[in-house]
């Protein structure tokens, strides 16, 4: 029993509780009403009986004193006739002898003894074949002449009481039914909403992180659904980050080993190639026709060796990720210093760089060199995607208690299908051989370490924009990886 | 205990049900359709039955004379039963048929009883040093009427057809002018008690009434708020006091005993206290001749009322 109750659904429990509560309090209230109403009606009934008996006694006194039994009898009969609930009237003298009564078949045995001290008056209950009767006695002339007795039927009161109670009972039953129906409707709706939330939670548990709880009401369940959706989105993001971090860590390890292994033969090849290049400049060798194209081939080989070295250097640089060296950093200054390094590159790209620096931004707690690395990569990326005469915009601003840096260009923009993958290692949109695809992955890693965010989006007027948001005071990192930052390339600026 | 801790609703329900119940007292049972067998009357001890005529309302009469009669019975060693009737005529009949032993009677009815069966005076009360009393004709205190003539055509209250002060005197005055009350006044009624007539005038129920001086004086002392709303416009000559009367055939010993007790009541403190209630000083003997004046008035009124073809309100 205990186990089956614990296994019952929310709807059943609420319904049972509501019905039980209404039933219990309904019974209590009905009981109190019954008791109170019964006492009230009984009291009024007795008061009425006493009033009738008093009038009868006052009116009957002269008849008793003058032995006018006919008038006394007529008074008793008329009094009984006037009220439906008077069962009988009788008068006793001071010696207890019945002077007159309204019983057609004779005065009943035992009735006169009901009131032992009738001279003082009072009310006694009598059980008869006509039901319970209140025998109300009032003294005649203070008891010196005897007493008057009026028998009032309680059934009349009971009948009225039952009638009222049935009405109340019907109303209470209707209220109970209405309450139960209302509780059923409300709990059904509640249970449906809870069930939808449970289903969504189970789907998320099975790995479907795209599941969303569809409950937009403003009540507690609506807030729970909203919190659930936020939690699921955060979970998805965390999973993405974990996957990427794991991938990055794995790639880092692999890259480090491969680069290490390749670097040595590459160095040897570079030395040999350089030696051959030097020899190929010899005039004697240049005169021989079969060595005419040797310098060209050797130059190509040298270039490719250096390209491979660059790749291994990039890989090693990516693998040898270091923790930030924290210090207070002026982001505007970092931007200016980074642009100063890129002067020749700007000329080469034949583009213009427009600065929109906020000035007076709060200092960041960050690694200045790593931030320069990020800006460098973003600016080089922008230059690579600009056409001739294009523009690059660099903007800084305060945002959400931190600082935002945006690098925008007037280039060709980013294809929507590329946006989610921009920050993946080795993902590149450049032609083969023109990039390793590690630049944005490095930016993402550095931003994560600073507990910031980096986003890529297309500008409405054309081109792309990359926005980095960094907190002024990053919280202490947990587990060696910055878990609070995020990189998004989903088309949002 | 575990059950109650885990099921508070059950505890609540039990408490509510218990509260709805309450203690019940035993109720006697009677079958109303079953009549009690008739019982033979137990032999009664001889009771001294004394009637009090309807001077005043039965309640006032009982209050005034109950203690005196109880004293009488105690002195005579017999239980006393007070008998009242609504009219003087009934009191006379009770005595004539010897259904009562004695009657505290009004003077007018005594004269009638004397005439019919020779009723005898046992004693008369002396009040205010006198054994006579008068009739008052009264009107409401703010009434413009100053004489009996001013009451012509108006409403008037009598107490009893045989009452001296409650009808006979006014009827006599009108008879002297050749008039009868029922035609002189616009409306007449019998209130069956002098206190009733006084209250009827005080309440404005009637324009005037003829009442017993002794009862008016007593009411002025006991209920001044009532008497003060009336005004006396006419006082009669004195009449013989209302006597205590017995049948001529009454046992001589009982008659003597009653006379002795009544005549000596004033001699002790207890007796004086009892007599003070109706304002009686003592009981004294009285001769029948004291009521001759009443006899003459009765004859004159009877003559007038028997005259045929008299016009309403017109003098002879």
Coordinates of C-alpha atoms in Angstrom, one line a residue, chain A residues 80-474:
Chain A
X80 CA -54.3 24.4 20.1
X81 CA -56.2 25.0 16.9
X82 CA -54.2 28.2 16.2
X83 CA -50.8 26.4 16.0
X84 CA -50.1 23.3 13.9
X85 CA -47.2 22.2 16.1
X86 CA -49.2 22.2 19.4
X87 CA -50.1 18.6 20.2
X88 CA -52.0 19.2 23.4
X89 CA -52.9 21.8 26.1
X90 CA -54.0 20.9 29.7
X91 CA -54.5 22.8 33.0
X92 CA -53.8 21.4 36.4
X93 CA -55.0 22.9 39.7
X94 CA -52.8 23.5 42.7
X95 CA -53.6 19.9 43.9
X96 CA -52.4 18.4 40.6
X97 CA -56.0 17.6 39.4
X98 CA -56.5 18.1 35.7
X99 CA -59.1 20.9 35.2
X100 CA -59.3 20.7 31.4
X101 CA -57.4 19.2 28.5
X102 CA -57.6 18.8 24.7
X103 CA -57.3 15.0 24.4
X104 CA -60.5 13.7 22.8
X105 CA -60.0 10.2 24.1
X106 CA -59.3 11.1 27.8
X107 CA -56.2 12.4 29.6
X108 CA -53.2 10.1 29.0
X109 CA -51.7 8.1 31.9
X110 CA -48.4 9.3 33.1
X111 CA -48.5 12.7 31.4
X112 CA -49.3 14.8 34.5
X113 CA -46.3 13.2 36.3
X114 CA -43.8 14.4 33.6
X115 CA -43.5 17.7 35.5
X116 CA -42.9 16.8 39.1
X117 CA -42.6 20.5 40.1
X118 CA -45.0 22.0 37.6
X119 CA -45.6 25.0 39.9
X120 CA -42.2 26.4 39.0
X121 CA -42.8 25.9 35.2
X122 CA -40.2 24.5 32.9
X123 CA -39.6 22.4 29.8
X124 CA -39.5 18.6 29.7
X125 CA -39.1 16.3 26.7
X126 CA -41.6 13.5 26.3
X127 CA -41.3 10.6 23.9
X128 CA -44.7 9.7 22.5
X129 CA -46.1 7.7 19.6
X130 CA -46.3 11.1 17.8
X131 CA -42.6 11.7 18.2
X132 CA -40.8 13.8 20.7
X133 CA -42.8 16.5 22.4
X134 CA -41.7 19.5 24.5
X135 CA -44.0 19.7 27.5
X136 CA -43.9 23.4 28.5
X137 CA -45.3 24.2 31.9
X138 CA -46.1 27.7 33.2
X139 CA -47.5 28.4 36.6
X140 CA -50.9 30.0 37.3
X141 CA -50.7 32.9 39.7
X142 CA -47.2 31.9 40.7
X143 CA -48.3 28.3 41.1
X144 CA -51.0 29.0 43.7
X145 CA -53.7 28.1 41.2
X146 CA -51.9 25.3 39.4
X147 CA -50.2 25.2 36.0
X148 CA -50.8 25.4 32.3
X149 CA -49.1 22.8 30.0
X150 CA -48.5 23.1 26.3
X151 CA -47.2 20.1 24.3
X152 CA -45.2 21.3 21.3
X153 CA -44.2 18.8 18.6
X154 CA -40.5 18.7 17.9
X155 CA -41.0 17.0 14.6
X156 CA -42.0 20.3 13.0
X157 CA -38.6 21.7 14.0
X158 CA -36.9 18.5 12.9
X159 CA -38.7 18.7 9.6
X160 CA -37.6 22.2 9.0
X161 CA -34.0 21.4 10.1
X162 CA -33.8 18.4 7.8
X163 CA -35.1 20.6 4.9
X164 CA -32.5 23.2 5.6
X165 CA -29.8 20.6 6.0
X166 CA -30.8 18.8 2.8
X167 CA -30.4 22.1 1.0
X168 CA -27.1 22.7 2.6
X169 CA -26.0 19.2 1.9
X170 CA -27.0 19.5 -1.7
X171 CA -25.0 22.7 -2.0
X172 CA -22.0 21.1 -0.2
X173 CA -22.2 18.1 -2.5
X174 CA -22.4 20.3 -5.6
X175 CA -19.4 22.3 -4.3
X176 CA -17.6 19.0 -3.7
X177 CA -18.3 17.9 -7.3
X178 CA -17.4 21.3 -8.6
X179 CA -14.2 21.3 -6.6
X180 CA -13.3 17.8 -7.7
X181 CA -13.9 18.7 -11.4
X182 CA -11.9 21.9 -11.1
X183 CA -9.1 20.1 -9.3
X184 CA -9.2 17.4 -12.1
X185 CA -9.0 20.0 -14.9
X186 CA -6.2 22.0 -13.2
X187 CA -4.2 18.9 -12.1
X188 CA -4.6 17.4 -15.6
X189 CA -3.2 20.5 -17.2
X190 CA -0.4 20.6 -14.6
X191 CA 0.4 17.0 -15.1
X192 CA 0.5 17.4 -18.8
X193 CA 3.0 20.2 -18.5
X194 CA 5.1 18.3 -16.0
X195 CA 5.0 15.2 -18.3
X196 CA 6.2 17.3 -21.2
X197 CA 9.1 18.5 -19.1
X198 CA 9.9 15.0 -18.0
X199 CA 9.9 13.8 -21.7
X200 CA 12.2 16.6 -22.6
X201 CA 14.6 15.8 -19.7
X202 CA 14.6 12.1 -20.8
X203 CA 15.4 13.1 -24.4
X204 CA 18.3 15.2 -23.2
X205 CA 19.4 12.3 -21.0
X206 CA 19.5 10.1 -24.2
X207 CA 21.8 12.7 -25.8
X208 CA 19.3 14.9 -27.8
X209 CA 20.6 18.3 -26.8
X210 CA 18.4 20.0 -29.5
X211 CA 15.4 19.3 -27.4
X212 CA 13.5 22.3 -26.0
X213 CA 10.8 22.5 -23.4
X214 CA 7.8 24.3 -25.0
X215 CA 6.2 26.0 -22.0
X216 CA 5.9 29.8 -22.3
X217 CA 3.5 30.4 -19.3
X218 CA 4.8 32.9 -16.8
X219 CA 4.2 30.7 -13.7
X220 CA 6.7 28.4 -11.9
X221 CA 6.5 25.6 -14.5
X222 CA 7.1 28.1 -17.3
X223 CA 10.1 29.4 -15.4
X224 CA 11.3 25.8 -14.9
X225 CA 10.9 25.2 -18.6
X226 CA 12.9 28.3 -19.4
X227 CA 15.6 27.3 -16.9
X228 CA 15.6 23.8 -18.5
X229 CA 16.1 25.2 -22.0
X230 CA 19.0 27.4 -20.7
X231 CA 20.5 24.5 -19.0
X232 CA 20.2 22.3 -22.1
X233 CA 21.8 25.0 -24.2
X234 CA 24.6 25.4 -21.7
X235 CA 25.0 21.6 -21.6
X236 CA 25.3 21.6 -25.4
X237 CA 27.8 24.3 -25.4
X238 CA 29.8 22.6 -22.7
X239 CA 29.8 19.4 -24.7
X240 CA 30.9 21.2 -27.8
X241 CA 33.7 22.9 -25.8
X242 CA 34.6 19.6 -24.1
X243 CA 34.8 17.9 -27.5
X244 CA 36.8 20.7 -29.0
X245 CA 39.0 20.8 -25.9
X246 CA 39.5 17.1 -26.1
X247 CA 40.1 17.3 -29.8
X248 CA 42.4 20.1 -29.3
X249 CA 44.3 18.3 -26.6
X250 CA 44.6 15.2 -28.8
X251 CA 45.6 17.2 -31.8
X252 CA 48.1 19.1 -29.7
X253 CA 49.7 15.9 -28.5
X254 CA 49.8 14.4 -32.0
X255 CA 51.0 17.6 -33.6
X256 CA 53.7 17.9 -31.0
X257 CA 55.0 14.4 -31.7
X258 CA 54.7 14.6 -35.5
X259 CA 56.2 18.0 -35.6
X260 CA 59.1 16.9 -33.4
X261 CA 59.8 13.9 -35.7
X262 CA 59.4 15.8 -38.9
X263 CA 61.4 18.9 -37.7
X264 CA 64.7 17.0 -37.5
X265 CA 64.7 15.6 -41.0
X266 CA 63.4 19.0 -42.2
X267 CA 66.3 20.7 -40.6
X268 CA 68.7 18.4 -42.3
X269 CA 67.0 18.8 -45.6
X270 CA 67.1 22.6 -45.2
X271 CA 70.8 22.6 -44.5
X272 CA 71.5 20.3 -47.5
X273 CA 69.2 22.3 -49.7
X274 CA 70.9 25.5 -48.7
X275 CA 74.3 24.0 -49.4
X276 CA 73.2 22.9 -52.8
X277 CA 71.7 26.3 -53.5
X278 CA 75.0 27.9 -52.5
X279 CA 76.9 25.6 -54.9
X280 CA 74.4 26.2 -57.7
X281 CA 75.6 29.8 -57.8
X282 CA 79.0 28.6 -59.0
X283 CA 79.8 30.0 -62.5
X284 CA 81.4 26.7 -63.6
X285 CA 78.1 24.8 -62.8
X286 CA 75.9 27.4 -64.5
X287 CA 77.8 26.9 -67.8
X288 CA 76.7 23.3 -68.0
X289 CA 73.4 22.9 -69.8
X290 CA 72.2 19.9 -67.7
X291 CA 72.5 22.0 -64.5
X292 CA 70.8 25.1 -65.9
X293 CA 67.5 24.6 -64.2
X294 CA 69.1 23.3 -60.9
X295 CA 68.9 26.7 -59.1
X296 CA 65.2 27.0 -59.9
X297 CA 64.4 23.5 -58.6
X298 CA 66.6 23.9 -55.6
X299 CA 64.9 27.2 -54.8
X300 CA 61.5 25.5 -55.1
X301 CA 62.7 22.7 -52.8
X302 CA 64.0 25.2 -50.3
X303 CA 60.7 27.1 -50.3
X304 CA 58.7 23.9 -49.7
X305 CA 61.0 22.9 -46.9
X306 CA 60.5 26.2 -45.3
X307 CA 56.7 25.9 -45.8
X308 CA 56.9 22.5 -44.1
X309 CA 58.9 24.0 -41.3
X310 CA 56.3 26.7 -40.9
X311 CA 53.6 24.1 -40.7
X312 CA 55.5 22.2 -38.0
X313 CA 56.2 25.5 -36.2
X314 CA 52.5 26.3 -36.3
X315 CA 51.7 22.8 -35.0
X316 CA 54.3 23.0 -32.3
X317 CA 53.1 26.5 -31.4
X318 CA 49.5 25.2 -31.2
X319 CA 50.6 22.2 -29.1
X320 CA 52.7 24.3 -26.8
X321 CA 49.8 26.2 -25.4
X322 CA 50.9 28.1 -22.3
X323 CA 48.8 29.4 -19.5
X324 CA 48.2 33.2 -19.5
X325 CA 50.6 35.4 -17.7
X326 CA 48.1 37.7 -15.9
X327 CA 48.5 41.4 -15.7
X328 CA 46.5 44.6 -16.1
X329 CA 46.1 45.3 -19.8
X330 CA 44.8 48.4 -21.7
X331 CA 43.0 46.9 -24.6
X332 CA 43.2 50.0 -26.7
X333 CA 47.0 49.9 -26.3
X334 CA 47.1 46.3 -27.3
X335 CA 45.2 47.1 -30.5
X336 CA 47.5 50.0 -31.3
X337 CA 50.7 47.9 -30.7
X338 CA 49.4 45.0 -32.8
X339 CA 48.6 47.3 -35.7
X340 CA 52.0 48.8 -35.5
X341 CA 53.4 45.3 -36.1
X342 CA 51.3 44.9 -39.2
X343 CA 52.2 48.0 -41.0
X344 CA 54.0 46.3 -44.0
X345 CA 51.2 43.7 -44.2
X346 CA 48.6 46.5 -44.5
X347 CA 50.5 48.0 -47.3
X348 CA 50.9 44.7 -49.0
X349 CA 47.1 44.1 -48.7
X350 CA 46.5 47.6 -50.2
X351 CA 43.7 48.1 -47.7
X352 CA 42.8 50.7 -45.0
X353 CA 42.4 50.1 -41.3
X354 CA 40.0 52.3 -39.4
X355 CA 40.2 52.4 -35.7
X356 CA 37.2 53.1 -33.4
X357 CA 38.7 52.9 -30.0
X358 CA 36.5 53.7 -27.0
X359 CA 39.2 55.1 -24.8
X360 CA 38.9 55.2 -21.0
X361 CA 38.0 51.5 -21.0
X362 CA 38.6 49.7 -17.7
X363 CA 41.8 47.7 -17.6
X364 CA 41.5 44.0 -18.2
X365 CA 43.2 41.3 -16.2
X366 CA 44.8 39.4 -19.1
X367 CA 47.9 38.2 -20.9
X368 CA 48.9 41.1 -23.2
X369 CA 51.0 39.0 -25.5
X370 CA 48.2 36.4 -25.9
X371 CA 45.7 39.1 -26.7
X372 CA 48.1 40.5 -29.3
X373 CA 48.3 37.0 -30.8
X374 CA 44.5 36.9 -31.0
X375 CA 44.3 40.3 -32.7
X376 CA 47.1 39.4 -35.0
X377 CA 45.3 36.3 -36.2
X378 CA 42.0 38.1 -36.6
X379 CA 43.6 41.0 -38.6
X380 CA 45.7 38.7 -40.8
X381 CA 42.5 36.7 -41.4
X382 CA 40.7 39.9 -42.4
X383 CA 43.5 41.0 -44.7
X384 CA 43.5 37.5 -46.4
X385 CA 39.7 37.8 -47.2
X386 CA 39.8 41.4 -48.4
X387 CA 39.7 42.4 -52.0
X388 CA 42.0 45.2 -53.2
X389 CA 41.0 48.5 -51.7
X390 CA 39.0 46.9 -48.9
X391 CA 38.6 48.2 -45.4
X392 CA 39.2 46.7 -42.0
X393 CA 37.5 48.2 -38.9
X394 CA 38.8 47.6 -35.4
X395 CA 36.5 48.8 -32.6
X396 CA 36.7 48.6 -28.8
X397 CA 33.8 49.2 -26.4
X398 CA 32.7 48.4 -22.9
X399 CA 30.2 45.5 -22.7
X400 CA 28.6 43.7 -19.8
X401 CA 31.1 44.6 -17.2
X402 CA 34.0 43.8 -19.6
X403 CA 35.4 44.9 -22.9
X404 CA 34.6 44.0 -26.5
X405 CA 36.9 44.1 -29.4
X406 CA 35.5 43.8 -32.9
X407 CA 37.5 43.2 -36.2
X408 CA 35.3 43.7 -39.2
X409 CA 36.1 43.6 -42.9
X410 CA 34.5 44.5 -46.2
X411 CA 35.4 41.2 -47.8
X412 CA 33.3 38.4 -49.2
X413 CA 31.9 37.3 -45.8
X414 CA 31.6 33.7 -44.5
X415 CA 29.4 31.0 -46.0
X416 CA 26.7 30.1 -43.5
X417 CA 27.7 26.4 -43.5
X418 CA 31.2 27.4 -42.5
X419 CA 30.2 29.5 -39.5
X420 CA 29.8 26.6 -37.0
X421 CA 33.3 25.2 -37.9
X422 CA 35.4 28.4 -38.1
X423 CA 37.1 27.8 -34.7
X424 CA 37.8 24.1 -35.3
X425 CA 41.5 23.2 -35.7
X426 CA 42.7 22.7 -39.3
X427 CA 39.4 24.1 -40.7
X428 CA 40.3 26.7 -43.4
X429 CA 38.4 28.3 -46.3
X430 CA 41.7 29.2 -48.0
X431 CA 42.9 27.4 -51.1
X432 CA 45.0 24.3 -50.5
X433 CA 48.5 25.1 -49.3
X434 CA 47.7 28.6 -48.2
X435 CA 46.8 28.1 -44.5
X436 CA 47.0 25.5 -41.8
X437 CA 43.6 26.3 -40.3
X438 CA 45.0 26.8 -36.8
X439 CA 44.8 30.6 -36.5
X440 CA 41.2 30.9 -35.3
X441 CA 41.5 27.7 -33.2
X442 CA 44.4 29.4 -31.4
X443 CA 42.3 32.6 -30.9
X444 CA 39.5 30.4 -29.5
X445 CA 41.8 28.7 -27.1
X446 CA 43.3 32.0 -25.8
X447 CA 39.9 33.6 -25.4
X448 CA 38.6 30.5 -23.5
X449 CA 41.6 30.8 -21.2
X450 CA 40.6 34.4 -20.5
X451 CA 37.0 33.3 -19.9
X452 CA 35.8 35.4 -22.7
X453 CA 33.8 34.8 -25.8
X454 CA 34.6 35.0 -29.5
X455 CA 31.9 35.2 -32.2
X456 CA 31.9 35.3 -36.0
X457 CA 29.1 36.7 -38.1
X458 CA 28.4 38.2 -41.4
X459 CA 27.8 42.0 -41.6
X460 CA 24.5 43.1 -43.1
X461 CA 26.5 45.5 -45.4
X462 CA 28.8 42.8 -46.5
X463 CA 32.0 41.2 -45.0
X464 CA 32.5 39.5 -41.7
X465 CA 33.0 40.6 -38.2
X466 CA 34.7 38.8 -35.4
X467 CA 33.9 40.0 -31.8
X468 CA 35.9 39.1 -28.7
X469 CA 34.3 39.9 -25.3
X470 CA 36.6 39.6 -22.3
X471 CA 35.7 40.1 -18.6
X472 CA 37.6 42.6 -16.6
X473 CA 38.3 40.2 -13.9
X474 CA 38.2 36.5 -15.0

